CSV table of C-alpha atoms in Angstrom, one decimal:
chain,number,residue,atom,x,y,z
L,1,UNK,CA,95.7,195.5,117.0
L,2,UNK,CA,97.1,192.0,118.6
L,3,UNK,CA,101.0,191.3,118.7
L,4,UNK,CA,100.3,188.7,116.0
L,5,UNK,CA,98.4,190.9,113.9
L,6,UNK,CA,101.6,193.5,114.1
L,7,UNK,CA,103.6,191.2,113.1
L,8,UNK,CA,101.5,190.4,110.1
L,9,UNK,CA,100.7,193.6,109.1
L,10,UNK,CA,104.8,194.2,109.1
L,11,UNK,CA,105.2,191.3,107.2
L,12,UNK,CA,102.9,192.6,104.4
L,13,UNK,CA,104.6,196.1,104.3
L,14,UNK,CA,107.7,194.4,103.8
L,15,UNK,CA,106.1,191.7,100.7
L,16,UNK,CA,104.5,195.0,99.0
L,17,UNK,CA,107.5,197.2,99.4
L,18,UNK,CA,109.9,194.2,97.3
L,19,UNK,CA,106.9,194.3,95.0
L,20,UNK,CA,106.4,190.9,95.7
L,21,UNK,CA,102.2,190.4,95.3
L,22,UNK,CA,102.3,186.6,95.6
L,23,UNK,CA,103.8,186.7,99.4
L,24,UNK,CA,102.0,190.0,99.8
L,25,UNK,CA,98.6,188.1,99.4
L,26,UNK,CA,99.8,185.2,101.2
L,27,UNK,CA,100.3,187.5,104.4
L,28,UNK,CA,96.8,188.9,103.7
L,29,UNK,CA,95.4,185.9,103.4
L,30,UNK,CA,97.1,184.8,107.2
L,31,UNK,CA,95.6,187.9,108.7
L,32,UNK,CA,92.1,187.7,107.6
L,33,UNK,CA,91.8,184.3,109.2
L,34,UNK,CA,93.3,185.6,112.4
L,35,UNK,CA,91.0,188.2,112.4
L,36,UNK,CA,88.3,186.0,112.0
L,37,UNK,CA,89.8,183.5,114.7
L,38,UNK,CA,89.4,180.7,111.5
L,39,UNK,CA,92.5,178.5,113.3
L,40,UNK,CA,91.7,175.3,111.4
L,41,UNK,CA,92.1,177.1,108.0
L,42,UNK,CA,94.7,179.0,109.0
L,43,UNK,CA,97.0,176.5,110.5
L,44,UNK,CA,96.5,174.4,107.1
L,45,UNK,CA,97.7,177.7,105.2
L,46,UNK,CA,100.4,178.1,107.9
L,47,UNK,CA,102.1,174.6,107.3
L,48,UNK,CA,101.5,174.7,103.9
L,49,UNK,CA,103.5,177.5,103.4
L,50,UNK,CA,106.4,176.5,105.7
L,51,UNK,CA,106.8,173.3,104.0
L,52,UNK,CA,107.1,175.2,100.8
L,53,UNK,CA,109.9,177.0,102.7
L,54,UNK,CA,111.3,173.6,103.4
L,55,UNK,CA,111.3,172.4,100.1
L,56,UNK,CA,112.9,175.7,98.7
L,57,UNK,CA,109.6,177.0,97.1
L,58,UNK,CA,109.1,180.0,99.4
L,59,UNK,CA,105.5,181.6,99.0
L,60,UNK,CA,106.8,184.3,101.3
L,61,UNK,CA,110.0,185.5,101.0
L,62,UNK,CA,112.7,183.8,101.1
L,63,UNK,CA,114.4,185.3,104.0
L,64,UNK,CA,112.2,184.8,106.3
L,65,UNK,CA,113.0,183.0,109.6
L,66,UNK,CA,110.8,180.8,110.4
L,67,UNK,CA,111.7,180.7,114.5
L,68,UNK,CA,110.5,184.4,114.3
L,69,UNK,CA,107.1,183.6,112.3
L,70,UNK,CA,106.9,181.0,115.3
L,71,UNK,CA,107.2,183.1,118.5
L,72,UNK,CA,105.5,186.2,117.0
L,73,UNK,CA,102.5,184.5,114.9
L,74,UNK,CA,102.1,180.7,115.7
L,75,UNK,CA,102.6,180.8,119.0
L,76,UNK,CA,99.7,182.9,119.9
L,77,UNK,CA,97.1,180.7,118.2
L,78,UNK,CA,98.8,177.5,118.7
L,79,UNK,CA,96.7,176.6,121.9
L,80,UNK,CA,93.6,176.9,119.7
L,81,UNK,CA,95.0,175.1,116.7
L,82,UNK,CA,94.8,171.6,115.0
L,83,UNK,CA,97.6,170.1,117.6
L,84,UNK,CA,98.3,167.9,114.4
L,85,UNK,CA,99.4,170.4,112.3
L,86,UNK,CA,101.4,172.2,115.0
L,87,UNK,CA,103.2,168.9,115.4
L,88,UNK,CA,104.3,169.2,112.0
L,89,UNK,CA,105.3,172.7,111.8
L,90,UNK,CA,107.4,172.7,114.9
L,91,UNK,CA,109.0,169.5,112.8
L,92,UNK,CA,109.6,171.6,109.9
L,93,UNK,CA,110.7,175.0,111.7
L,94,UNK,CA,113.3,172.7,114.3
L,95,UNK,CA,115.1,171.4,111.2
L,96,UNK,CA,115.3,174.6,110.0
L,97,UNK,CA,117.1,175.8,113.4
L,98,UNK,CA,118.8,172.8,113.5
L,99,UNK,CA,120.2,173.9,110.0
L,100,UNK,CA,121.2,177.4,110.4
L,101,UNK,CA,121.6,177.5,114.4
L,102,UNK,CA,122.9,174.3,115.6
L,103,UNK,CA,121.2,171.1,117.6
L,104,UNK,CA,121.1,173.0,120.6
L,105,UNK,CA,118.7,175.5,119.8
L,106,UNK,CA,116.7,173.5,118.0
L,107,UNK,CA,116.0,171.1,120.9
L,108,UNK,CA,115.4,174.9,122.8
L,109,UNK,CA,112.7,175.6,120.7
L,110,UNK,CA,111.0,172.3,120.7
L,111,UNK,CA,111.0,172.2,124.6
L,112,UNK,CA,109.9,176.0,124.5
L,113,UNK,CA,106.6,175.0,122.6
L,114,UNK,CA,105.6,171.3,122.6
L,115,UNK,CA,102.5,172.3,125.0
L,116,UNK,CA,100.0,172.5,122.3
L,117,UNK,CA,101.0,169.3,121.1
L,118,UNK,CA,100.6,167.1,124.8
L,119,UNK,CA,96.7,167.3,124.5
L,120,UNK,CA,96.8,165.4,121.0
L,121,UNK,CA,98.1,161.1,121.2
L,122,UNK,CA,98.7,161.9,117.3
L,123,UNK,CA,100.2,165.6,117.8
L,124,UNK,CA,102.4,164.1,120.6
L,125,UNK,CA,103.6,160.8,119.0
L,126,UNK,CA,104.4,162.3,115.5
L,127,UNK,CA,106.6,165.3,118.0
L,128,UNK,CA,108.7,162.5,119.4
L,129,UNK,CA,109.3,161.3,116.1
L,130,UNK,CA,110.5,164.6,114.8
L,131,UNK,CA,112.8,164.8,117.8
L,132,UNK,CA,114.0,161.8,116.9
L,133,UNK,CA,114.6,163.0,113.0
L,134,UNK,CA,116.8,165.4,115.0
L,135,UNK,CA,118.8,163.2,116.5
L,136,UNK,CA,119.7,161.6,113.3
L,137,UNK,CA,121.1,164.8,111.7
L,138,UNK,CA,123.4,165.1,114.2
L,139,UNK,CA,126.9,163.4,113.4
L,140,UNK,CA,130.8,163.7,114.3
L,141,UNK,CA,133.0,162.2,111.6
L,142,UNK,CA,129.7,161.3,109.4
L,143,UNK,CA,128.5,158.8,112.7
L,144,UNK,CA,125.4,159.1,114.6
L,145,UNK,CA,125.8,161.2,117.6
L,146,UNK,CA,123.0,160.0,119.8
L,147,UNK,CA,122.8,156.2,117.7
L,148,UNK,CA,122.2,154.4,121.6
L,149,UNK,CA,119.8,157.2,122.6
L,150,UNK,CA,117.4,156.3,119.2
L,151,UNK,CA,117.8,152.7,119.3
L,152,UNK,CA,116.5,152.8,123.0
L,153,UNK,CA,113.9,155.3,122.0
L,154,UNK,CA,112.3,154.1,118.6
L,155,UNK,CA,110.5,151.0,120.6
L,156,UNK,CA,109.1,153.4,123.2
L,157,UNK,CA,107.7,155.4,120.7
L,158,UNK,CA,106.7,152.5,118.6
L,159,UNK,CA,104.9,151.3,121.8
L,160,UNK,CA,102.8,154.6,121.6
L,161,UNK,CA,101.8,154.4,118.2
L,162,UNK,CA,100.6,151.4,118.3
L,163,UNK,CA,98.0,152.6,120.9
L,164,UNK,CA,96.7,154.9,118.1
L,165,UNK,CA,93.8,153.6,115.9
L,166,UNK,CA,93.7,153.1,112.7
L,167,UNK,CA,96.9,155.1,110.5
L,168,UNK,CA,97.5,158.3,111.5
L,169,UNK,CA,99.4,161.2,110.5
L,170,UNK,CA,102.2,159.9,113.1
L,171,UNK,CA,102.9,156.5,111.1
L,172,UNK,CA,104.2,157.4,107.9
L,173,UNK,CA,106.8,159.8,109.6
L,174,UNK,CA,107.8,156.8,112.3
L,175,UNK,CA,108.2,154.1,109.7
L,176,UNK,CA,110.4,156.5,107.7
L,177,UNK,CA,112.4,157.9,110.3
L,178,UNK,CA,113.0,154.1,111.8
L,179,UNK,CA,113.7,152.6,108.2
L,180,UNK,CA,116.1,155.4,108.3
L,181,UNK,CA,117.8,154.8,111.4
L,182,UNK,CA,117.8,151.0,110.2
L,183,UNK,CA,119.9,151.9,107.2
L,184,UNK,CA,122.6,153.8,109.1
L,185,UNK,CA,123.1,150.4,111.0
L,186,UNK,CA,123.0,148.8,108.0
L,187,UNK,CA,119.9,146.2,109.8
L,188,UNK,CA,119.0,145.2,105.9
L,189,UNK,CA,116.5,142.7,106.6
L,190,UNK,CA,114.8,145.1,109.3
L,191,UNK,CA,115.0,148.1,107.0
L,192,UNK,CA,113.3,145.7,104.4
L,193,UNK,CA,110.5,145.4,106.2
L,194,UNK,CA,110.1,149.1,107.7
L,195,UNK,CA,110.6,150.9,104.6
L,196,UNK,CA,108.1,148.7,103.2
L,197,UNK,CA,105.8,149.9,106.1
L,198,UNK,CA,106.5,153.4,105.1
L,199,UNK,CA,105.6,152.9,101.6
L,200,UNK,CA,102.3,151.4,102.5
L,201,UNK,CA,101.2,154.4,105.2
L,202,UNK,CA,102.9,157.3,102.8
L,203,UNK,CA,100.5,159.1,100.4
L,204,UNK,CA,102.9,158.4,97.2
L,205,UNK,CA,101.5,161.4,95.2
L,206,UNK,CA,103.1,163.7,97.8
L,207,UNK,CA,106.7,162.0,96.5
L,208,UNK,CA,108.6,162.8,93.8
L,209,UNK,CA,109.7,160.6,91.3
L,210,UNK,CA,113.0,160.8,92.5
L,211,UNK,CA,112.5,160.0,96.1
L,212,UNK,CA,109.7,157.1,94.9
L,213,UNK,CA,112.9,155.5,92.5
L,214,UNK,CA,115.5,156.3,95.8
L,215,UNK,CA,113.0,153.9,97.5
L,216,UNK,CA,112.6,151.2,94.7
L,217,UNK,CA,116.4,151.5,94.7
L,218,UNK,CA,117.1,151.2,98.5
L,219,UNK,CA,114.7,148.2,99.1
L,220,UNK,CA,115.7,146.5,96.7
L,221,UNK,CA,119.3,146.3,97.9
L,222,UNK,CA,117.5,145.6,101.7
L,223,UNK,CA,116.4,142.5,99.6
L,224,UNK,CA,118.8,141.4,98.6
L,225,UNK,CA,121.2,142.1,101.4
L,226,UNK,CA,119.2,140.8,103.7
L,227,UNK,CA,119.4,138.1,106.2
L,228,UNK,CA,116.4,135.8,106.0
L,229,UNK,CA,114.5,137.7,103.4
L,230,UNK,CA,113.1,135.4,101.1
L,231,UNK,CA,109.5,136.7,100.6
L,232,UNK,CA,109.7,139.5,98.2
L,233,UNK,CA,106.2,139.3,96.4
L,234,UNK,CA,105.0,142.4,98.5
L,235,UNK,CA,107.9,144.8,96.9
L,236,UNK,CA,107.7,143.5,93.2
L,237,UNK,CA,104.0,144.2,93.4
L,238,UNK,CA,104.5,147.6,94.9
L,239,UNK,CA,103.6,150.8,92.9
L,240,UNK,CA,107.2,151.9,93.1
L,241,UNK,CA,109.1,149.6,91.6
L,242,UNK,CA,107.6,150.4,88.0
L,243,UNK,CA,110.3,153.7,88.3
L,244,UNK,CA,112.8,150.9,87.6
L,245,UNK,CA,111.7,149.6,85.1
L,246,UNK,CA,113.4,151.9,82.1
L,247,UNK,CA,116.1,154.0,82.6
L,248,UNK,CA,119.6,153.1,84.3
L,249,UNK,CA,118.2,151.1,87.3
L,250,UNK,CA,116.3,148.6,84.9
L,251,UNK,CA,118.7,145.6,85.6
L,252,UNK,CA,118.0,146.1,88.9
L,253,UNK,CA,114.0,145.4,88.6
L,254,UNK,CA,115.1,142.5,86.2
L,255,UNK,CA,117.8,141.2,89.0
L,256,UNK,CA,114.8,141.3,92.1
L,257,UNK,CA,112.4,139.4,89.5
L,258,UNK,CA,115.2,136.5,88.9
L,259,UNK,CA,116.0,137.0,92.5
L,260,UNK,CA,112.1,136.3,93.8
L,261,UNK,CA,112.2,133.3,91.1
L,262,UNK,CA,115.0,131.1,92.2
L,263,UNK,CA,116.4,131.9,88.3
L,264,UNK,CA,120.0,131.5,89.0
L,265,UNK,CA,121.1,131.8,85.3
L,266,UNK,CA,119.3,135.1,84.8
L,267,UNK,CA,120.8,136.3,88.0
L,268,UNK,CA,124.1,135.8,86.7
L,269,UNK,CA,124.1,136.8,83.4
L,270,UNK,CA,122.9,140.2,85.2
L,271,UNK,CA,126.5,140.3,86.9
L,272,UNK,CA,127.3,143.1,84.5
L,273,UNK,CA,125.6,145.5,85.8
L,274,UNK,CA,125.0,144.3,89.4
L,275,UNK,CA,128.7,143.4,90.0
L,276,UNK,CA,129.7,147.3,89.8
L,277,UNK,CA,128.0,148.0,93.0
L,278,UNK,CA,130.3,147.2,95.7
L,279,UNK,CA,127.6,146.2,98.6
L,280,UNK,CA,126.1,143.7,96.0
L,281,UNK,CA,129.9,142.4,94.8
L,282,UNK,CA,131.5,141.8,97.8
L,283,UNK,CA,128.2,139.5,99.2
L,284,UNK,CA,127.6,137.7,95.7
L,285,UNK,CA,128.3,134.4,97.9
L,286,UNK,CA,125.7,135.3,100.3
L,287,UNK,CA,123.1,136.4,97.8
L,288,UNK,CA,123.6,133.8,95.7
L,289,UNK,CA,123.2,131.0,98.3
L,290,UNK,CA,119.8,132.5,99.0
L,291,UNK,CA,119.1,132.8,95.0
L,292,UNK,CA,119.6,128.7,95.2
L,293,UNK,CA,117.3,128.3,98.3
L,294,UNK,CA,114.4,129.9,96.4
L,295,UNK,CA,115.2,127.8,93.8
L,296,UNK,CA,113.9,124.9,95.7
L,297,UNK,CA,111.1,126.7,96.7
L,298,UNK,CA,110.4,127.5,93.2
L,299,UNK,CA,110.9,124.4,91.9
L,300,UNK,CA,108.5,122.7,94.6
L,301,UNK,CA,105.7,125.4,93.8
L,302,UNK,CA,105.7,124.3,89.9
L,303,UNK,CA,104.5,121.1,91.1
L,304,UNK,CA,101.1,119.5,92.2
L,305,UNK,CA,101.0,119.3,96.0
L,306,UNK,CA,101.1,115.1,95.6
L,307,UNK,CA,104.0,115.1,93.6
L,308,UNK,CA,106.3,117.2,95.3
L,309,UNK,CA,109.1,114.3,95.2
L,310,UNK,CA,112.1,116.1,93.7
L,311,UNK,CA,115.6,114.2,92.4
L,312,UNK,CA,119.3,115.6,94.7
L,313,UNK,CA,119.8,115.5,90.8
L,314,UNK,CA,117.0,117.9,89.9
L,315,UNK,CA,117.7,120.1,92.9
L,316,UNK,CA,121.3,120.2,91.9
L,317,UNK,CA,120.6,121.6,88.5
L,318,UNK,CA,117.8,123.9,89.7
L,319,UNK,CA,120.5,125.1,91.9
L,320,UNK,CA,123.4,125.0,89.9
L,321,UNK,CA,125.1,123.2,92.8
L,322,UNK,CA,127.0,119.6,92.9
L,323,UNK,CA,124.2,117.1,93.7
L,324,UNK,CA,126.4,115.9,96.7
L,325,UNK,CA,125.6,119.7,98.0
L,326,UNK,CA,122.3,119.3,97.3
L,327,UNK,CA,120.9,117.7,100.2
L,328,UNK,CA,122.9,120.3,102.7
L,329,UNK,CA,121.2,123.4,100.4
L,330,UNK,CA,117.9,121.5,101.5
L,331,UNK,CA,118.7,121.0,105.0
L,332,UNK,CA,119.7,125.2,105.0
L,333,UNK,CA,116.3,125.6,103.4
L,334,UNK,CA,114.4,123.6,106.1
L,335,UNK,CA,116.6,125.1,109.0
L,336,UNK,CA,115.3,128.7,107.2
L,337,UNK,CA,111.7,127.4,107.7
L,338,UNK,CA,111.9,127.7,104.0
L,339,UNK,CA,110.3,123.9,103.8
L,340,UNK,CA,109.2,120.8,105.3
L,341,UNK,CA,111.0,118.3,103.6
L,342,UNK,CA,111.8,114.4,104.3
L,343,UNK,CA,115.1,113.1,102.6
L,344,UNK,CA,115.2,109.8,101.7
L,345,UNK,CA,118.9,109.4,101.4
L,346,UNK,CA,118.8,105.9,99.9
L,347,UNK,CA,116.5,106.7,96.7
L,348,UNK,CA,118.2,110.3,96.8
L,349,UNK,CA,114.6,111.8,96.5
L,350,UNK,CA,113.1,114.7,98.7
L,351,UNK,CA,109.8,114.1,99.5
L,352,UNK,CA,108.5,118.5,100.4
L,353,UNK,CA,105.2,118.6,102.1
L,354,UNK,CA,104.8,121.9,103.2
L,355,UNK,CA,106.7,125.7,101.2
L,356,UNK,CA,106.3,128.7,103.2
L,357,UNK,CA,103.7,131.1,102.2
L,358,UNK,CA,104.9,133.9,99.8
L,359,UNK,CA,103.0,136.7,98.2
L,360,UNK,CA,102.9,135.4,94.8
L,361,UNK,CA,103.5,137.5,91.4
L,362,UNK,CA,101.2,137.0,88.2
L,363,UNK,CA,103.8,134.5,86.7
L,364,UNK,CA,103.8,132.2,90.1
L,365,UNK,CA,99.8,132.6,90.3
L,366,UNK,CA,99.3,131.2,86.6
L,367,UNK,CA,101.3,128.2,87.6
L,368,UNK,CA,99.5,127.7,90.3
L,369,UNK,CA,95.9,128.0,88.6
L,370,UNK,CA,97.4,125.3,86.6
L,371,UNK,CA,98.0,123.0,89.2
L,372,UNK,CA,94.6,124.1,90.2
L,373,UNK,CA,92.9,123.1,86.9
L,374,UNK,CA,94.7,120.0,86.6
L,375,UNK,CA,93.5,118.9,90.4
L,376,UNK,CA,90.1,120.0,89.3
L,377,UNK,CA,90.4,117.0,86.4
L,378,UNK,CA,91.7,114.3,88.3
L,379,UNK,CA,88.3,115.5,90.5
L,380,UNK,CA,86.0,115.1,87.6
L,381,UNK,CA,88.1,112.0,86.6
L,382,UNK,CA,87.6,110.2,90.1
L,383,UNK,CA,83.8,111.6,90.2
L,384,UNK,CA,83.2,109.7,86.9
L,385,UNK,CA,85.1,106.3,88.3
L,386,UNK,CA,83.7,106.7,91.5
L,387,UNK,CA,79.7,106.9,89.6
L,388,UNK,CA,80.7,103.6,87.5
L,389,UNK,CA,81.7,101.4,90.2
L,390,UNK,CA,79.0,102.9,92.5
L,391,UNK,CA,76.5,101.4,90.5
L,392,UNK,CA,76.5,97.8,90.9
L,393,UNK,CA,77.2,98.3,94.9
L,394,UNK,CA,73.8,100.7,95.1
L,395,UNK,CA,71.8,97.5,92.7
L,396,UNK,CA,73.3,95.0,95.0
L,397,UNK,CA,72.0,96.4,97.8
């Protein structure tokens, strides 16, 4: 009988003798795909079962260390495994040293068995990634430890991944771990955008519905917090924001929809419930200066491309602004590559020619199928001139 088997064989003698059949079977289960050398199937089981550990679900028993099940079982097929999933469970098990026996033997064990895992570009980029999730559990006085050593290394990684085709198992765990890192440095706007990459490579059935409303929660702050994000189409229309939309975060969903719309009443009368959250209350200024540049932007978009002429006066009340601060909101707007915009300081009229594309929600696409429906009748209109004066031209000829 092989070491591995051994240790298997203990392991079921100790399931059956705490009359525990579930684990019992589980162990069976391990050994018969040993035997019959099945290592794709059986490093499946393997992780599946140590992320159920993870997640406090034990199909083994509960006790068990997981470093052990490593050297004694793992370790002896792992050259013959999915590198992949050995990637992963030397994730999983590393936390789980990390937890119970400090950083440094965690980063022991990783070095001790990241072998497997060199012959893979996926195995290999999703380890670094979990050495990186290391790094960011470590902390003196609640701060980052090794904060220089990830911001050095998240681009070098980055660099790698980007070598991989197509997504991979290694991007939803990068885009995490990076929006996470991007949240400690409180980077809003670059968090925006990374957590949003997350969302789009993460399988959101595997989430619960409390980490998919944590998200809806989180990016929506990002939003709003941060610097030079305007273009928020892409989170209203993702899948997780419908956890906001009952429950105790609903003004929130309701604040991001006046946000995205340039509604500056709405977003006040939401002040209530937004103005208890300190990062929101202390940057109202801030947020609500970029609430009154998509204003503009909204109130451009409601009209027809060749009537985009718009009154200091009518920017001023679209704003909620003095008109004699309505021309500097524009000039912010422009600087923002929010707009193209002439101002025609004499007539007091700003003349926008170009609005920055935005991924549009149902309510911005029906006004724009308006303006598309009324174009297509001045069309028909100037087809119908254009055949009556035609006429005598073509019989004069």
């Amino acid at each position: 009988m092989s070491p591995a088997e051994t240790y298997l064989s203990k392991q079921i003698e100790i399931a059956e003798a705490a009359g525990n059949e579930t684990a019992a079977s589980a162990w069976k289960s391990m050994k018969q795909m040993h035997h019959a050398k099945q290592w794709k199937q059986l490093t499946g089981l393997v992780r599946e079962h140590v992320a159920h550990f993870r997640e406090g679900a034990p199909v083994l028993h509960k006790d068990l260390d997981l470093e052990v099940l490593y050297e004694n079982f793992i370790a002896r097929f792992a050259d013959s495994a999915n590198p992949k999933d050995v990637a992963v469970i030397l994730c999983m098990i590393s936390e789980d040293i990390f937890e119970k026996r400090g950083e440094q033997a965690a980063w022991d064990f990783v070095d001790k068995y990241r072998q497997p895992c060199k012959k893979d570009a996926v195995a290999a980029v999703r380890l670094q990634v979990g050495e990186i999730e290391l790094r960011l559990k470590a902390r003196r006085n609640n701060v980052l430890v090794h904060g220089d050593e990830i911001k050095r290394r998240l681009p070098e990684i980055q660099e790698e991944l980007e070598k991989l085709h197509g997504v991979t198992e290694a991007h939803a765990p990068f885009f995490k771990t990076s929006a996470a890192f991007l949240r400690e440095t409180k980077n809003y706007a670059a968090y925006y955008r990374e957590a949003l990459r997350y969302l789009g490579c993460e399988d959101l059935g595997s989430l619960t519905e409390a980490t998919k409303t944590e998200y809806a929660i989180l990016v929506s702050f990002a939003a709003l917090l941060g610097d030079d994000v305007y273009n928020i189409g892409e989170l209203l229309a993702h899948p997780v924001m419908q956890y906001l939309e009952v429950g105790e975060y609903s003004w929130l969903k309701d604040l991001i929809v006046a946000f995205n719309a340039g509604d500056i009443p709405k977003f006040q009368a939401l002040k209530t419930s937004w103005g208890k959250w300190p990062d929101l209350a202390e940057n109202e200024v801030f947020i609500t200066n970029k609430v009154r540049l998509l204003s503009i932007m909204e109130l451009a978009l409601s009209r027809a491309k060749s009537n985009r002429s718009l009154s200091l006066q009518d920017i001023a009340q679209k704003a909620q602004v003095k008109e004699k601060e309505a021309e500097f909101l524009v000039m912010r707007a422009v600087s923002k590559n929010l707009i193209i915009a002439n101002i025609n300081e004499v007539d007091k009229l700003v003349t926008i020619s170009w609005i920055a594309p935005r991924v549009l929600t149902r309510i911005q696409i029906r006004s724009l199928m308006k303006q598309i429906n009324a174009w297509e009748k001045d069309v028909e209109v100037a087809r119908v001139v254009l055949e009556k004066e035609a006429d005598p031209i073509f019989v004069h000829q």
